[in-house]
């Protein structure tokens, strides 16, 4: 299958401009799975809860429609971040969209920094989706620092992880190599670029989106400071081989009775 990321440079609060930027980036791209950053259409650096409410949507909103458009155009399942409102709660979420269908949303479980002021922590279980015969899982940005997330998905049979991100610390791009090796999975980390100076905060997003394979090989990577798209062909079935040596299976050899 063909998997890829779209690394964009959102302008805070301007969804239509950000959609147009993504349209330009994906011109001519064909793939099976494409991943956009966390909050790719809204920007990230909020100064009040009111701002998140103003930009929030449900799963039949403008961002879902946009992802349907890009899915139909590219032939790919799209995974991208948005602000989700449900029963007056606001979540840092992502949409999984295939053609004209919203398959599901996922709500970030582990909120980062001031996200705790703006969002309700995720309340949906981690889940692997069978999409056109491929077992796909999702997490959002800071979820990476909790190895339990990838491991939980791996134990459900995960082959390809879609990981929308807005990274500001210098660790994740290295850590994803380990997440892939320890679970023998493919991962697509789609990060954003640019600077957002709003209120008391001044964030520079680190770009460097990457696709990593089950043996830790970096299959694609983006520059640190430019919008970028990359698509690579993978054999997702390689993620079904959990053997490190003939004697070491990374899932079956776990000793959970000692992990407490
Ligand atoms: C992050 O979770 N956006 C760092």
GROMACS .gro file of C-alpha atoms and ligand atoms in nm, residues 38 44 92 108 110-113 115 140-144 165-169 205, ligand 1:
model
   24
   38UNK     CA    1  -0.297   1.759   1.473
   44UNK     CA    2  -0.273   2.523   1.803
   92UNK     CA    3  -0.848   1.762   2.071
  108UNK     CA    4  -0.644   1.267   2.241
  110UNK     CA    5  -0.290   1.253   2.695
  111UNK     CA    6  -0.322   1.630   2.681
  112UNK     CA    7  -0.002   1.838   2.658
  113UNK     CA    8   0.074   2.155   2.852
  115UNK     CA    9  -0.428   2.180   2.637
  140UNK     CA   10  -0.241   1.223   1.861
  141UNK     CA   11   0.095   1.390   1.923
  142UNK     CA   12   0.187   1.371   2.296
  143UNK     CA   13   0.022   1.028   2.321
  144UNK     CA   14   0.361   0.909   2.187
  165UNK     CA   15   0.113   1.589   1.562
  166UNK     CA   16   0.199   1.948   1.653
  167UNK     CA   17   0.541   1.882   1.802
  168UNK     CA   18   0.729   2.152   1.992
  169UNK     CA   19   0.977   1.941   2.191
  205UNK     CA   20   0.670   2.361   1.552
  261LIG     C1   21   0.152   1.806   2.152
  261LIG     O1   22   0.096   1.709   2.203
  261LIG     N1   23   0.091   1.883   2.065
  261LIG     C2   24   0.291   1.836   2.185
   0.00000   0.00000   0.00000
